[in-house]
PDB file of C-alpha atoms and ligand atoms in Angstrom:
ATOM      1  CA  MET X   1     131.115 140.153-210.858  1.00 92.00           C
ATOM      2  CA  TYR X   2     133.647 139.696-213.725  1.00 96.00           C
ATOM      3  CA  VAL X   3     134.723 141.254-217.027  1.00 98.00           C
ATOM      4  CA  SER X   4     135.006 138.900-220.192  1.00 98.00           C
ATOM      5  CA  ALA X   5     139.005 139.580-220.378  1.00 98.00           C
ATOM      6  CA  LEU X   6     141.887 137.830-221.286  1.00 98.00           C
ATOM      7  CA  PRO X   7     143.789 135.184-220.285  1.00 98.00           C
ATOM      8  CA  TYR X   8     140.815 134.978-217.847  1.00 98.00           C
ATOM      9  CA  ASP X   9     137.777 136.974-216.592  1.00 98.00           C
ATOM     10  CA  TYR X  10     139.067 139.746-214.221  1.00 98.00           C
ATOM     11  CA  GLU X  11     136.859 140.407-211.071  1.00 98.00           C
ATOM     12  CA  LEU X  12     135.649 143.195-210.312  1.00 98.00           C
ATOM     13  CA  PRO X  13     135.508 144.421-206.728  1.00 97.00           C
ATOM     14  CA  ALA X  14     132.172 144.621-205.105  1.00 95.00           C
ATOM     15  CA  ASP X  15     132.371 147.810-204.439  1.00 97.00           C
ATOM     16  CA  LEU X  16     133.175 149.986-207.221  1.00 97.00           C
ATOM     17  CA  ASN X  17     134.872 152.713-205.344  1.00 98.00           C
ATOM     18  CA  ARG X  18     137.895 150.191-204.959  1.00 98.00           C
ATOM     19  CA  LEU X  19     138.199 150.654-208.946  1.00 98.00           C
ATOM     20  CA  ALA X  20     139.887 153.550-210.386  1.00 98.00           C
ATOM     21  CA  LEU X  21     140.385 155.070-214.368  1.00 98.00           C
ATOM     22  CA  VAL X  22     143.707 155.324-214.825  1.00 98.00           C
ATOM     23  CA  ILE X  23     144.703 157.812-217.848  1.00 99.00           C
ATOM     24  CA  ILE X  24     148.109 158.013-218.654  1.00 98.00           C
ATOM     25  CA  ASP X  25     149.635 161.099-220.717  1.00 98.00           C
ATOM     26  CA  MET X  26     146.859 162.096-223.048  1.00 98.00           C
ATOM     27  CA  GLN X  27     148.359 165.334-223.641  1.00 98.00           C
ATOM     28  CA  ARG X  28     149.243 167.501-226.303  1.00 97.00           C
ATOM     29  CA  ASP X  29     152.730 166.466-226.296  1.00 93.00           C
ATOM     30  CA  PHE X  30     151.772 163.348-227.458  1.00 96.00           C
ATOM     31  CA  LEU X  31     148.616 163.898-229.664  1.00 97.00           C
ATOM     32  CA  GLU X  32     149.193 166.887-231.491  1.00 96.00           C
ATOM     33  CA  PRO X  33     151.451 167.886-234.074  1.00 91.00           C
ATOM     34  CA  GLY X  34     154.554 170.398-232.619  1.00 85.00           C
ATOM     35  CA  GLY X  35     154.674 168.452-229.189  1.00 86.00           C
ATOM     36  CA  PHE X  36     156.951 166.052-227.516  1.00 87.00           C
ATOM     37  CA  GLY X  37     155.896 163.333-229.956  1.00 91.00           C
ATOM     38  CA  ASP X  38     156.318 164.508-233.039  1.00 89.00           C
ATOM     39  CA  ALA X  39     159.498 165.618-232.340  1.00 85.00           C
ATOM     40  CA  LEU X  40     160.911 162.317-231.826  1.00 87.00           C
ATOM     41  CA  GLY X  41     159.359 161.717-235.328  1.00 89.00           C
ATOM     42  CA  ASN X  42     156.069 160.129-234.870  1.00 93.00           C
ATOM     43  CA  ASP X  43     153.222 159.477-236.548  1.00 94.00           C
ATOM     44  CA  VAL X  44     151.025 161.608-233.778  1.00 95.00           C
ATOM     45  CA  LYS X  45     148.114 161.595-235.038  1.00 94.00           C
ATOM     46  CA  ARG X  46     147.258 157.322-235.205  1.00 95.00           C
ATOM     47  CA  LEU X  47     146.716 158.217-231.288  1.00 97.00           C
ATOM     48  CA  GLN X  48     144.253 160.144-231.573  1.00 96.00           C
ATOM     49  CA  ALA X  49     141.907 157.329-232.617  1.00 96.00           C
ATOM     50  CA  ILE X  50     140.731 155.730-228.976  1.00 98.00           C
ATOM     51  CA  VAL X  51     140.304 159.311-228.034  1.00 98.00           C
ATOM     52  CA  PRO X  52     135.816 158.373-228.131  1.00 98.00           C
ATOM     53  CA  THR X  53     136.539 155.283-227.155  1.00 98.00           C
ATOM     54  CA  LEU X  54     137.692 156.490-223.539  1.00 98.00           C
ATOM     55  CA  LYS X  55     135.412 158.796-223.543  1.00 98.00           C
ATOM     56  CA  GLU X  56     132.802 157.256-223.417  1.00 98.00           C
ATOM     57  CA  LEU X  57     134.610 155.109-220.765  1.00 98.00           C
ATOM     58  CA  LEU X  58     135.222 158.020-218.926  1.00 98.00           C
ATOM     59  CA  GLU X  59     131.859 159.271-219.049  1.00 98.00           C
ATOM     60  CA  THR X  60     130.628 155.739-217.405  1.00 98.00           C
ATOM     61  CA  PHE X  61     133.193 156.947-214.242  1.00 98.00           C
ATOM     62  CA  ARG X  62     131.778 159.989-214.229  1.00 98.00           C
ATOM     63  CA  ALA X  63     128.101 159.476-214.020  1.00 97.00           C
ATOM     64  CA  GLN X  64     128.695 157.001-211.419  1.00 96.00           C
ATOM     65  CA  GLY X  65     130.881 159.577-209.327  1.00 96.00           C
ATOM     66  CA  LEU X  66     133.812 156.699-209.149  1.00 97.00           C
ATOM     67  CA  PRO X  67     137.390 157.914-208.828  1.00 98.00           C
ATOM     68  CA  VAL X  68     139.461 158.638-212.237  1.00 98.00           C
ATOM     69  CA  PHE X  69     143.482 159.429-211.894  1.00 98.00           C
ATOM     70  CA  HIS X  70     144.743 161.732-215.120  1.00 98.00           C
ATOM     71  CA  THR X  71     148.517 161.662-215.400  1.00 98.00           C
ATOM     72  CA  ILE X  72     150.580 164.022-217.519  1.00 98.00           C
ATOM     73  CA  GLU X  73     154.150 163.375-218.555  1.00 98.00           C
ATOM     74  CA  CYS X  74     156.492 166.598-217.276  1.00 98.00           C
ATOM     75  CA  HIS X  75     159.451 168.216-216.229  1.00 98.00           C
ATOM     76  CA  GLN X  76     159.749 171.659-214.000  1.00 98.00           C
ATOM     77  CA  PRO X  77     160.765 174.545-215.696  1.00 98.00           C
ATOM     78  CA  ASP X  78     164.280 174.703-214.511  1.00 98.00           C
ATOM     79  CA  LEU X  79     164.603 170.274-215.633  1.00 98.00           C
ATOM     80  CA  SER X  80     165.685 169.661-212.409  1.00 97.00           C
ATOM     81  CA  ASP X  81     163.528 166.209-212.108  1.00 97.00           C
ATOM     82  CA  CYS X  82     165.314 165.628-215.456  1.00 97.00           C
ATOM     83  CA  PRO X  83     167.795 163.446-215.530  1.00 96.00           C
ATOM     84  CA  PRO X  84     170.812 163.953-218.334  1.00 94.00           C
ATOM     85  CA  SER X  85     169.805 160.297-219.810  1.00 94.00           C
ATOM     86  CA  LYS X  86     166.436 161.433-220.529  1.00 94.00           C
ATOM     87  CA  LEU X  87     167.565 164.789-221.761  1.00 93.00           C
ATOM     88  CA  ASP X  88     169.885 163.923-224.199  1.00 89.00           C
ATOM     89  CA  ARG X  89     167.775 160.758-225.437  1.00 86.00           C
ATOM     90  CA  GLY X  90     166.171 160.817-228.504  1.00 75.00           C
ATOM     91  CA  LYS X  91     168.632 163.389-231.172  1.00 77.00           C
ATOM     92  CA  GLY X  92     165.195 164.531-232.080  1.00 74.00           C
ATOM     93  CA  SER X  93     164.758 167.855-233.307  1.00 78.00           C
ATOM     94  CA  LEU X  94     163.737 169.622-230.327  1.00 87.00           C
ATOM     95  CA  LYS X  95     164.918 168.417-226.942  1.00 90.00           C
ATOM     96  CA  ILE X  96     162.483 168.524-223.788  1.00 94.00           C
ATOM     97  CA  GLY X  97     162.467 172.056-223.028  1.00 95.00           C
ATOM     98  CA  ASP X  98     163.249 173.332-226.290  1.00 94.00           C
ATOM     99  CA  LEU X  99     160.670 175.773-227.271  1.00 94.00           C
ATOM    100  CA  GLY X 100     158.457 174.005-229.905  1.00 92.00           C
ATOM    101  CA  GLY X 101     154.194 174.763-231.761  1.00 91.00           C
ATOM    102  CA  MET X 102     152.851 174.285-228.326  1.00 95.00           C
ATOM    103  CA  GLY X 103     154.930 175.893-226.283  1.00 95.00           C
ATOM    104  CA  ARG X 104     158.177 174.483-224.637  1.00 95.00           C
ATOM    105  CA  ILE X 105     158.373 170.454-225.026  1.00 93.00           C
ATOM    106  CA  LEU X 106     157.204 168.253-221.691  1.00 95.00           C
ATOM    107  CA  VAL X 107     157.431 170.981-219.459  1.00 97.00           C
ATOM    108  CA  ARG X 108     154.716 171.636-217.076  1.00 98.00           C
ATOM    109  CA  GLY X 109     152.557 174.585-217.191  1.00 97.00           C
ATOM    110  CA  GLU X 110     152.590 175.262-221.300  1.00 97.00           C
ATOM    111  CA  PRO X 111     150.302 174.427-223.775  1.00 96.00           C
ATOM    112  CA  GLY X 112     151.272 171.528-225.251  1.00 96.00           C
ATOM    113  CA  ASN X 113     151.652 169.737-222.094  1.00 97.00           C
ATOM    114  CA  GLY X 114     147.642 169.452-220.891  1.00 97.00           C
ATOM    115  CA  ILE X 115     145.494 167.148-221.458  1.00 98.00           C
ATOM    116  CA  ILE X 116     143.172 167.384-224.747  1.00 98.00           C
ATOM    117  CA  ALA X 117     140.433 169.511-224.103  1.00 97.00           C
ATOM    118  CA  GLU X 118     138.232 165.914-225.174  1.00 98.00           C
ATOM    119  CA  LEU X 119     139.407 164.050-221.782  1.00 98.00           C
ATOM    120  CA  GLU X 120     139.791 167.327-219.903  1.00 98.00           C
ATOM    121  CA  PRO X 121     140.530 166.556-216.348  1.00 98.00           C
ATOM    122  CA  LEU X 122     137.101 167.563-213.997  1.00 97.00           C
ATOM    123  CA  PRO X 123     137.517 169.578-210.469  1.00 92.00           C
ATOM    124  CA  GLY X 124     137.849 166.531-208.355  1.00 86.00           C
ATOM    125  CA  GLU X 125     139.437 164.630-210.710  1.00 95.00           C
ATOM    126  CA  THR X 126     143.044 163.813-209.729  1.00 97.00           C
ATOM    127  CA  VAL X 127     145.757 164.382-211.783  1.00 98.00           C
ATOM    128  CA  ILE X 128     148.921 162.760-210.857  1.00 98.00           C
ATOM    129  CA  HIS X 129     152.515 165.015-212.159  1.00 98.00           C
ATOM    130  CA  LYS X 130     155.176 163.156-213.374  1.00 98.00           C
ATOM    131  CA  PRO X 131     158.548 163.154-214.231  1.00 98.00           C
ATOM    132  CA  GLY X 132     159.177 159.558-215.104  1.00 98.00           C
ATOM    133  CA  LYS X 133     157.404 157.317-217.625  1.00 98.00           C
ATOM    134  CA  GLY X 134     156.181 155.425-214.852  1.00 98.00           C
ATOM    135  CA  ALA X 135     153.479 156.742-212.459  1.00 98.00           C
ATOM    136  CA  PHE X 136     154.679 155.751-209.287  1.00 98.00           C
ATOM    137  CA  TYR X 137     157.897 156.971-209.918  1.00 98.00           C
ATOM    138  CA  ASN X 138     158.339 160.117-207.333  1.00 97.00           C
ATOM    139  CA  THR X 139     155.126 160.789-207.723  1.00 98.00           C
ATOM    140  CA  GLU X 140     151.748 160.654-204.767  1.00 98.00           C
ATOM    141  CA  PHE X 141     150.240 158.468-206.720  1.00 98.00           C
ATOM    142  CA  GLN X 142     150.154 155.283-204.222  1.00 98.00           C
ATOM    143  CA  THR X 143     149.609 158.071-201.065  1.00 98.00           C
ATOM    144  CA  GLN X 144     146.427 159.308-203.244  1.00 98.00           C
ATOM    145  CA  LEU X 145     145.285 155.725-204.205  1.00 98.00           C
ATOM    146  CA  GLN X 146     145.433 154.663-200.247  1.00 98.00           C
ATOM    147  CA  ALA X 147     143.436 156.823-199.294  1.00 97.00           C
ATOM    148  CA  LYS X 148     141.131 156.519-201.843  1.00 97.00           C
ATOM    149  CA  GLY X 149     140.825 152.182-200.766  1.00 98.00           C
ATOM    150  CA  ILE X 150     141.510 151.163-204.414  1.00 98.00           C
ATOM    151  CA  THR X 151     142.793 147.945-205.104  1.00 98.00           C
ATOM    152  CA  HIS X 152     141.931 147.769-208.894  1.00 98.00           C
ATOM    153  CA  LEU X 153     142.874 149.751-211.624  1.00 98.00           C
ATOM    154  CA  LEU X 154     141.524 149.668-215.413  1.00 98.00           C
ATOM    155  CA  VAL X 155     144.727 151.019-217.311  1.00 99.00           C
ATOM    156  CA  THR X 156     144.780 153.459-220.478  1.00 99.00           C
ATOM    157  CA  GLY X 157     146.258 156.584-222.139  1.00 98.00           C
ATOM    158  CA  VAL X 158     149.309 156.798-224.242  1.00 98.00           C
ATOM    159  CA  THR X 159     151.757 154.834-225.045  1.00 98.00           C
ATOM    160  CA  THR X 160     151.011 150.981-224.805  1.00 98.00           C
ATOM    161  CA  GLU X 161     154.262 150.040-224.345  1.00 98.00           C
ATOM    162  CA  VAL X 162     156.284 153.364-222.835  1.00 98.00           C
ATOM    163  CA  CYS X 163     154.275 155.410-219.948  1.00 98.00           C
ATOM    164  CA  VAL X 164     151.144 152.760-219.713  1.00 98.00           C
ATOM    165  CA  GLN X 165     153.381 149.760-219.538  1.00 98.00           C
ATOM    166  CA  THR X 166     155.350 150.716-217.393  1.00 98.00           C
ATOM    167  CA  THR X 167     152.714 152.018-214.819  1.00 98.00           C
ATOM    168  CA  MET X 168     151.111 148.173-215.217  1.00 98.00           C
ATOM    169  CA  ARG X 169     154.162 146.875-213.908  1.00 98.00           C
ATOM    170  CA  GLU X 170     154.799 149.144-211.383  1.00 98.00           C
ATOM    171  CA  ALA X 171     151.339 148.699-209.658  1.00 98.00           C
ATOM    172  CA  ASN X 172     151.237 145.176-210.109  1.00 98.00           C
ATOM    173  CA  ASP X 173     154.867 145.416-208.189  1.00 98.00           C
ATOM    174  CA  ARG X 174     152.541 147.047-204.934  1.00 98.00           C
ATOM    175  CA  GLY X 175     149.427 144.740-205.492  1.00 98.00           C
ATOM    176  CA  TYR X 176     146.978 146.175-207.846  1.00 98.00           C
ATOM    177  CA  GLU X 177     144.608 144.285-209.674  1.00 98.00           C
ATOM    178  CA  CYS X 178     145.421 145.665-213.218  1.00 98.00           C
ATOM    179  CA  LEU X 179     143.355 145.210-216.606  1.00 98.00           C
ATOM    180  CA  MET X 180     144.923 147.431-219.734  1.00 98.00           C
ATOM    181  CA  VAL X 181     141.813 148.171-221.554  1.00 99.00           C
ATOM    182  CA  GLU X 182     142.652 147.380-225.432  1.00 98.00           C
ATOM    183  CA  ASP X 183     140.651 150.186-227.400  1.00 98.00           C
ATOM    184  CA  CYS X 184     141.938 152.751-225.132  1.00 98.00           C
ATOM    185  CA  THR X 185     145.519 153.010-225.687  1.00 98.00           C
ATOM    186  CA  GLU X 186     147.946 153.160-228.252  1.00 98.00           C
ATOM    187  CA  SER X 187     151.161 153.325-229.053  1.00 98.00           C
ATOM    188  CA  TYR X 188     152.662 155.388-232.573  1.00 97.00           C
ATOM    189  CA  PHE X 189     153.945 151.871-233.506  1.00 97.00           C
ATOM    190  CA  PRO X 190     151.302 149.363-233.745  1.00 97.00           C
ATOM    191  CA  GLU X 191     153.471 146.116-233.678  1.00 98.00           C
ATOM    192  CA  PHE X 192     154.418 147.133-230.657  1.00 98.00           C
ATOM    193  CA  LYS X 193     151.095 147.767-228.920  1.00 98.00           C
ATOM    194  CA  GLN X 194     150.575 144.164-229.529  1.00 98.00           C
ATOM    195  CA  SER X 195     153.405 143.229-228.044  1.00 98.00           C
ATOM    196  CA  THR X 196     152.225 144.325-224.844  1.00 98.00           C
ATOM    197  CA  LEU X 197     148.948 143.069-224.455  1.00 98.00           C
ATOM    198  CA  GLU X 198     150.125 139.419-225.044  1.00 98.00           C
ATOM    199  CA  MET X 199     153.052 140.154-222.656  1.00 98.00           C
ATOM    200  CA  VAL X 200     150.890 141.523-220.334  1.00 98.00           C
ATOM    201  CA  ARG X 201     148.528 138.818-220.381  1.00 98.00           C
ATOM    202  CA  ALA X 202     151.034 135.674-220.654  1.00 98.00           C
ATOM    203  CA  GLN X 203     151.835 132.970-218.260  1.00 97.00           C
ATOM    204  CA  GLY X 204     148.280 133.799-216.837  1.00 97.00           C
ATOM    205  CA  GLY X 205     148.621 137.207-216.387  1.00 98.00           C
ATOM    206  CA  ILE X 206     151.987 138.057-215.105  1.00 98.00           C
ATOM    207  CA  VAL X 207     151.006 141.501-215.483  1.00 98.00           C
ATOM    208  CA  GLY X 208     147.986 141.726-215.147  1.00 98.00           C
ATOM    209  CA  TRP X 209     144.558 141.681-217.910  1.00 98.00           C
ATOM    210  CA  THR X 210     143.617 142.782-221.420  1.00 98.00           C
ATOM    211  CA  ALA X 211     139.759 143.191-222.248  1.00 98.00           C
ATOM    212  CA  PRO X 212     137.870 145.987-224.229  1.00 98.00           C
ATOM    213  CA  ALA X 213     136.450 148.741-223.100  1.00 98.00           C
ATOM    214  CA  ALA X 214     132.692 147.052-224.360  1.00 98.00           C
ATOM    215  CA  ALA X 215     133.465 143.961-221.915  1.00 98.00           C
ATOM    216  CA  VAL X 216     134.377 146.580-219.006  1.00 98.00           C
ATOM    217  CA  MET X 217     131.407 148.926-218.980  1.00 98.00           C
ATOM    218  CA  ALA X 218     129.082 145.651-218.998  1.00 97.00           C
ATOM    219  CA  GLY X 219     130.719 144.224-216.390  1.00 97.00           C
ATOM    220  CA  MET X 220     130.409 147.762-214.559  1.00 96.00           C
ATOM    221  CA  ARG X 221     126.833 147.752-215.610  1.00 95.00           C
ATOM    222  CA  ALA X 222     126.249 144.099-214.093  1.00 92.00           C
ATOM    223  CA  VAL X 223     127.339 144.887-210.465  1.00 87.00           C
ATOM    224  CA  THR X 224     125.206 148.365-210.079  1.00 85.00           C
ATOM    225  CA  ALA X 225     122.277 146.466-211.616  1.00 79.00           C
TER     226      ALA X 225
HETATM  227  C1  C5J M   1     156.717 158.780-223.996  1.00 61.34           C
HETATM  228  C2  C5J M   1     154.765 158.078-222.933  1.00 61.34           C
HETATM  229  N1  C5J M   1     156.178 157.879-224.966  1.00 61.34           N
HETATM  230  N2  C5J M   1     153.772 158.593-222.120  1.00 61.34           N
HETATM  231  N3  C5J M   1     155.742 158.669-223.042  1.00 61.34           N
HETATM  232  O1  C5J M   1     157.514 159.203-224.455  1.00 61.34           O
HETATM  233  O2  C5J M   1     154.323 157.278-222.896  1.00 61.34           O
END
């Protein structure tokens, strides 16, 4: 069965257990005032538009018991996993590790570092804590995917051109068949989102496919019909 996608239809695995929903960094630090995104001068509210659609896709996976992975961009409290280049970058009012309105910025376990309430992981859903932009760097993500026999990834979350795109490129290089869900990813910069979608699917799908959530869910229904 296929999802109607760009640059051409995306073939779903016959066994949907090989398809994982990957939700990148839907954290308060990026979506709410007082976090990392805000400290860098962004309008964080524009990321919230994708939450209802992403929740619907998440509920579709949950209803069928299919694999779901959440990621959280974070650092250890002593910042030992944060390179100086990342720590110093941005020149915002607050840096990683500083005390903001939701605890220490981008530090693991702080209130602002958690996933937003609407998309809170359920027990059994894997949460990958990642120090980089890509979900594969310095994490157990690939081991976990291999352990579950996953071959296909639906990539969602924020921000499109940073952690979402980086993760999709890392996954593509590792042989995963990746589709970025167009209305389940967002950027602080609309033009960057649009460019990312176009560059992912350019040249015959050089990094993978893109499609809206409705097309993905229709394809999944056809597999189970
Ligand atoms: C950023 C992310 N934008 N999750 N992180 O710094 O995209």
